[in-house]
PDB file of C-alpha atoms in Angstrom:
ATOM      1  CA  MET A   1     -18.118  -6.601   1.899  1.00  0.00           C
ATOM      2  CA  ALA A   2     -15.224  -7.148   0.193  1.00  0.00           C
ATOM      3  CA  LYS A   3     -11.663  -6.570   1.230  1.00  0.00           C
ATOM      4  CA  TYR A   4      -9.349  -4.215  -0.861  1.00  0.00           C
ATOM      5  CA  LEU A   5      -5.292  -3.463  -0.786  1.00  0.00           C
ATOM      6  CA  LEU A   6      -4.826   0.349  -1.376  1.00  0.00           C
ATOM      7  CA  LEU A   7      -1.336   0.453  -2.035  1.00  0.00           C
ATOM      8  CA  LYS A   8       1.133   3.312  -1.937  1.00  0.00           C
ATOM      9  CA  HIS A   9       4.261   3.387  -4.341  1.00  0.00           C
ATOM     10  CA  TYR A  10       7.454   4.995  -3.963  1.00  0.00           C
ATOM     11  CA  ARG A  11       8.462   4.360  -7.542  1.00  0.00           C
ATOM     12  CA  GLY A  12       6.847   2.033 -10.013  1.00  0.00           C
ATOM     13  CA  ALA A  13       3.332   3.640 -10.619  1.00  0.00           C
ATOM     14  CA  PRO A  14       2.603   6.817 -12.729  1.00  0.00           C
ATOM     15  CA  ALA A  15       3.911  10.340 -11.374  1.00  0.00           C
ATOM     16  CA  PRO A  16       1.518  12.123  -8.730  1.00  0.00           C
ATOM     17  CA  ALA A  17       1.091  15.302 -10.001  1.00  0.00           C
ATOM     18  CA  ASN A  18       3.026  17.054  -6.797  1.00  0.00           C
ATOM     19  CA  ASP A  19       5.828  15.015  -7.715  1.00  0.00           C
ATOM     20  CA  VAL A  20       8.392  16.091  -5.208  1.00  0.00           C
ATOM     21  CA  PRO A  21      10.291  13.269  -3.331  1.00  0.00           C
ATOM     22  CA  MET A  22       9.634  12.808   0.178  1.00  0.00           C
ATOM     23  CA  GLU A  23      13.193  13.534   0.928  1.00  0.00           C
ATOM     24  CA  ARG A  24      12.672  17.031   0.125  1.00  0.00           C
ATOM     25  CA  TRP A  25       9.567  17.701   1.618  1.00  0.00           C
ATOM     26  CA  THR A  26       9.691  19.895   5.384  1.00  0.00           C
ATOM     27  CA  PRO A  27       9.446  18.105   8.733  1.00  0.00           C
ATOM     28  CA  GLU A  28       6.181  20.217   8.813  1.00  0.00           C
ATOM     29  CA  GLU A  29       4.850  18.620   5.577  1.00  0.00           C
ATOM     30  CA  ILE A  30       5.819  15.102   6.502  1.00  0.00           C
ATOM     31  CA  SER A  31       3.807  15.757   9.933  1.00  0.00           C
ATOM     32  CA  ALA A  32       0.886  17.116   7.678  1.00  0.00           C
ATOM     33  CA  HIS A  33       1.137  13.983   5.333  1.00  0.00           C
ATOM     34  CA  VAL A  34       1.519  11.428   8.447  1.00  0.00           C
ATOM     35  CA  GLN A  35      -1.682  13.488  10.393  1.00  0.00           C
ATOM     36  CA  TYR A  36      -3.670  12.744   7.141  1.00  0.00           C
ATOM     37  CA  MET A  37      -3.345   9.279   6.895  1.00  0.00           C
ATOM     38  CA  ARG A  38      -3.887   8.677  10.495  1.00  0.00           C
ATOM     39  CA  ASP A  39      -6.932  11.100  10.296  1.00  0.00           C
ATOM     40  CA  PHE A  40      -8.052   8.874   7.175  1.00  0.00           C
ATOM     41  CA  ALA A  41      -7.399   5.890   8.663  1.00  0.00           C
ATOM     42  CA  ASP A  42      -9.360   6.829  12.185  1.00  0.00           C
ATOM     43  CA  GLY A  43     -12.504   7.784  10.058  1.00  0.00           C
ATOM     44  CA  LEU A  44     -12.685   4.241   8.361  1.00  0.00           C
ATOM     45  CA  VAL A  45     -12.185   2.751  11.818  1.00  0.00           C
ATOM     46  CA  LYS A  46     -15.484   4.665  12.703  1.00  0.00           C
ATOM     47  CA  THR A  47     -17.411   3.457   9.588  1.00  0.00           C
ATOM     48  CA  GLY A  48     -16.020   0.087   9.865  1.00  0.00           C
ATOM     49  CA  GLU A  49     -14.427  -0.450   6.718  1.00  0.00           C
ATOM     50  CA  TYR A  50     -10.661  -0.136   8.107  1.00  0.00           C
ATOM     51  CA  VAL A  51      -9.063  -3.427   8.568  1.00  0.00           C
ATOM     52  CA  ASP A  52      -5.091  -2.875   8.666  1.00  0.00           C
ATOM     53  CA  GLY A  53      -2.479  -0.350   7.186  1.00  0.00           C
ATOM     54  CA  GLN A  54       1.041   0.260   7.702  1.00  0.00           C
ATOM     55  CA  ALA A  55       3.851   2.283   6.911  1.00  0.00           C
ATOM     56  CA  LEU A  56       6.829   0.276   5.296  1.00  0.00           C
ATOM     57  CA  ALA A  57      10.651   1.069   6.298  1.00  0.00           C
ATOM     58  CA  PRO A  58      12.794   1.637   3.219  1.00  0.00           C
ATOM     59  CA  GLU A  59      15.154  -1.419   4.338  1.00  0.00           C
ATOM     60  CA  GLY A  60      14.471  -5.114   3.551  1.00  0.00           C
ATOM     61  CA  THR A  61      15.720  -8.039   2.173  1.00  0.00           C
ATOM     62  CA  TRP A  62      14.607 -10.574  -0.576  1.00  0.00           C
ATOM     63  CA  VAL A  63      14.507 -13.936   0.772  1.00  0.00           C
ATOM     64  CA  ARG A  64      14.031 -17.825  -1.079  1.00  0.00           C
ATOM     65  CA  TYR A  65      14.462 -21.321  -0.210  1.00  0.00           C
ATOM     66  CA  ASP A  66      17.684 -22.814  -1.555  1.00  0.00           C
ATOM     67  CA  GLY A  67      16.862 -26.156  -0.876  1.00  0.00           C
ATOM     68  CA  GLU A  68      16.673 -29.234   1.851  1.00  0.00           C
ATOM     69  CA  GLY A  69      19.207 -28.297   4.839  1.00  0.00           C
ATOM     70  CA  ARG A  70      20.997 -25.038   2.909  1.00  0.00           C
ATOM     71  CA  PRO A  71      20.145 -21.730   4.258  1.00  0.00           C
ATOM     72  CA  PRO A  72      18.006 -19.293   2.889  1.00  0.00           C
ATOM     73  CA  VAL A  73      19.522 -17.450   0.027  1.00  0.00           C
ATOM     74  CA  THR A  74      18.948 -13.544   0.490  1.00  0.00           C
ATOM     75  CA  ASP A  75      18.949 -10.477  -1.998  1.00  0.00           C
ATOM     76  CA  GLY A  76      19.301 -11.141  -5.758  1.00  0.00           C
ATOM     77  CA  PRO A  77      18.615  -9.371  -9.200  1.00  0.00           C
ATOM     78  CA  PHE A  78      15.321  -8.251  -8.356  1.00  0.00           C
ATOM     79  CA  ALA A  79      13.470  -5.060  -8.434  1.00  0.00           C
ATOM     80  CA  GLU A  80      13.726  -4.120  -4.870  1.00  0.00           C
ATOM     81  CA  THR A  81      10.366  -4.061  -3.374  1.00  0.00           C
ATOM     82  CA  LYS A  82      11.764  -1.650  -0.440  1.00  0.00           C
ATOM     83  CA  ASP A  83      12.651   0.754  -3.083  1.00  0.00           C
ATOM     84  CA  LEU A  84       9.106   0.185  -4.703  1.00  0.00           C
ATOM     85  CA  ILE A  85       6.592   0.011  -1.750  1.00  0.00           C
ATOM     86  CA  ALA A  86       5.728   3.056   0.492  1.00  0.00           C
ATOM     87  CA  GLY A  87       3.118   1.602   2.644  1.00  0.00           C
ATOM     88  CA  TRP A  88      -0.521  -0.226   2.602  1.00  0.00           C
ATOM     89  CA  MET A  89      -4.024   0.099   3.858  1.00  0.00           C
ATOM     90  CA  VAL A  90      -7.130  -2.911   3.765  1.00  0.00           C
ATOM     91  CA  ILE A  91      -9.974  -1.915   3.810  1.00  0.00           C
ATOM     92  CA  ASP A  92     -13.210  -3.823   4.180  1.00  0.00           C
ATOM     93  CA  VAL A  93     -16.146  -1.900   1.714  1.00  0.00           C
ATOM     94  CA  ASP A  94     -19.348  -2.721   0.420  1.00  0.00           C
ATOM     95  CA  SER A  95     -18.870  -2.073  -3.190  1.00  0.00           C
ATOM     96  CA  TYR A  96     -16.104  -1.757  -5.653  1.00  0.00           C
ATOM     97  CA  GLU A  97     -17.468   1.907  -5.946  1.00  0.00           C
ATOM     98  CA  ARG A  98     -16.856   2.331  -2.644  1.00  0.00           C
ATOM     99  CA  ALA A  99     -13.330   1.258  -2.786  1.00  0.00           C
ATOM    100  CA  LEU A 100     -12.753   3.725  -5.625  1.00  0.00           C
ATOM    101  CA  GLU A 101     -14.276   6.403  -3.616  1.00  0.00           C
ATOM    102  CA  LEU A 102     -11.758   5.843  -0.580  1.00  0.00           C
ATOM    103  CA  ALA A 103      -8.350   5.580  -2.920  1.00  0.00           C
ATOM    104  CA  GLY A 104      -9.185   8.594  -4.479  1.00  0.00           C
ATOM    105  CA  GLU A 105      -9.755  10.153  -0.964  1.00  0.00           C
ATOM    106  CA  LEU A 106      -6.256   8.738  -0.047  1.00  0.00           C
ATOM    107  CA  SER A 107      -4.933  10.117  -3.028  1.00  0.00           C
ATOM    108  CA  ALA A 108      -5.570  13.385  -1.773  1.00  0.00           C
ATOM    109  CA  ALA A 109      -2.985  13.478   1.559  1.00  0.00           C
ATOM    110  CA  PRO A 110      -0.580  16.877   0.904  1.00  0.00           C
ATOM    111  CA  GLY A 111       2.590  16.950   0.101  1.00  0.00           C
ATOM    112  CA  ALA A 112       5.239  19.682  -0.386  1.00  0.00           C
ATOM    113  CA  GLY A 113       4.012  22.898   0.147  1.00  0.00           C
ATOM    114  CA  GLY A 114       0.708  21.284   1.597  1.00  0.00           C
ATOM    115  CA  LYS A 115      -0.946  20.584  -1.706  1.00  0.00           C
ATOM    116  CA  PRO A 116      -2.306  17.508  -2.331  1.00  0.00           C
ATOM    117  CA  ILE A 117       0.056  14.770  -3.977  1.00  0.00           C
ATOM    118  CA  HIS A 118      -2.505  13.268  -6.314  1.00  0.00           C
ATOM    119  CA  GLU A 119      -0.411  10.033  -6.112  1.00  0.00           C
ATOM    120  CA  TRP A 120      -1.674   7.242  -7.857  1.00  0.00           C
ATOM    121  CA  LEU A 121      -2.626   4.386  -5.518  1.00  0.00           C
ATOM    122  CA  GLU A 122      -2.607   0.688  -6.776  1.00  0.00           C
ATOM    123  CA  LEU A 123      -6.608  -0.709  -5.652  1.00  0.00           C
ATOM    124  CA  ARG A 124      -6.377  -4.693  -5.879  1.00  0.00           C
ATOM    125  CA  PRO A 125      -9.347  -6.681  -4.261  1.00  0.00           C
ATOM    126  CA  PHE A 126      -8.298  -9.795  -2.695  1.00  0.00           C
ATOM    127  CA  TYR A 127      -8.848 -13.287  -3.710  1.00  0.00           C
ATOM    128  CA  ALA A 128     -12.682 -13.933  -2.577  1.00  0.00           C
ATOM    129  CA  ALA A 129     -12.700 -17.980  -3.439  1.00  0.00           C
ATOM    130  CA  SER A 130     -12.843 -20.299  -0.195  1.00  0.00           C
ATOM    131  CA  PRO A 131      -9.842 -21.801   0.945  1.00  0.00           C
ATOM    132  CA  THR A 132     -11.161 -25.059   0.109  1.00  0.00           C
ATOM    133  CA  ASP A 133     -12.351 -24.311  -3.768  1.00  0.00           C
ATOM    134  CA  PRO A 134     -10.607 -26.499  -6.083  1.00  0.00           C
ATOM    135  CA  GLU A 135      -9.715 -23.184  -8.508  1.00  0.00           C
ATOM    136  CA  CYS A 136      -8.080 -21.553  -5.546  1.00  0.00           C
ATOM    137  CA  HIS A 137      -5.695 -24.843  -4.642  1.00  0.00           C
ATOM    138  CA  PRO A 138      -5.785 -26.644  -8.367  1.00  0.00           C
ATOM    139  CA  GLY A 139      -4.722 -30.802  -7.680  1.00  0.00           C
ATOM    140  CA  GLY A 140      -5.706 -30.681  -3.628  1.00  0.00           C
TER     141      GLY A 140
END
């Protein structure tokens, strides 16, 4: 089995075919979309391929270390992930081909007018090296 991250984007990905922003969807369209996502996850639970997934709230803060004894620094001149990432799902599947199949299926979630969004999803494999692998932790 191999784990993959399915990443849903607000922006930063190629435009989906049904490119109506969610803030312009009706409450019924939003409910149908959320139900599709739940049903999709429930199906993966039944096949043992679901690991975890979450929708993300639009608010967030950038934080970084600013030196010993100093408080963390927040915000900064960065692209805001909160504006880019809508949510994620982790799957554990037998093959890359299965991961592609599931990403394609998730891309069909309904949007405006009840039609599939055909949104682009970012499919990223988890790094498979062991935590003790020197390639994973050079110098340690």
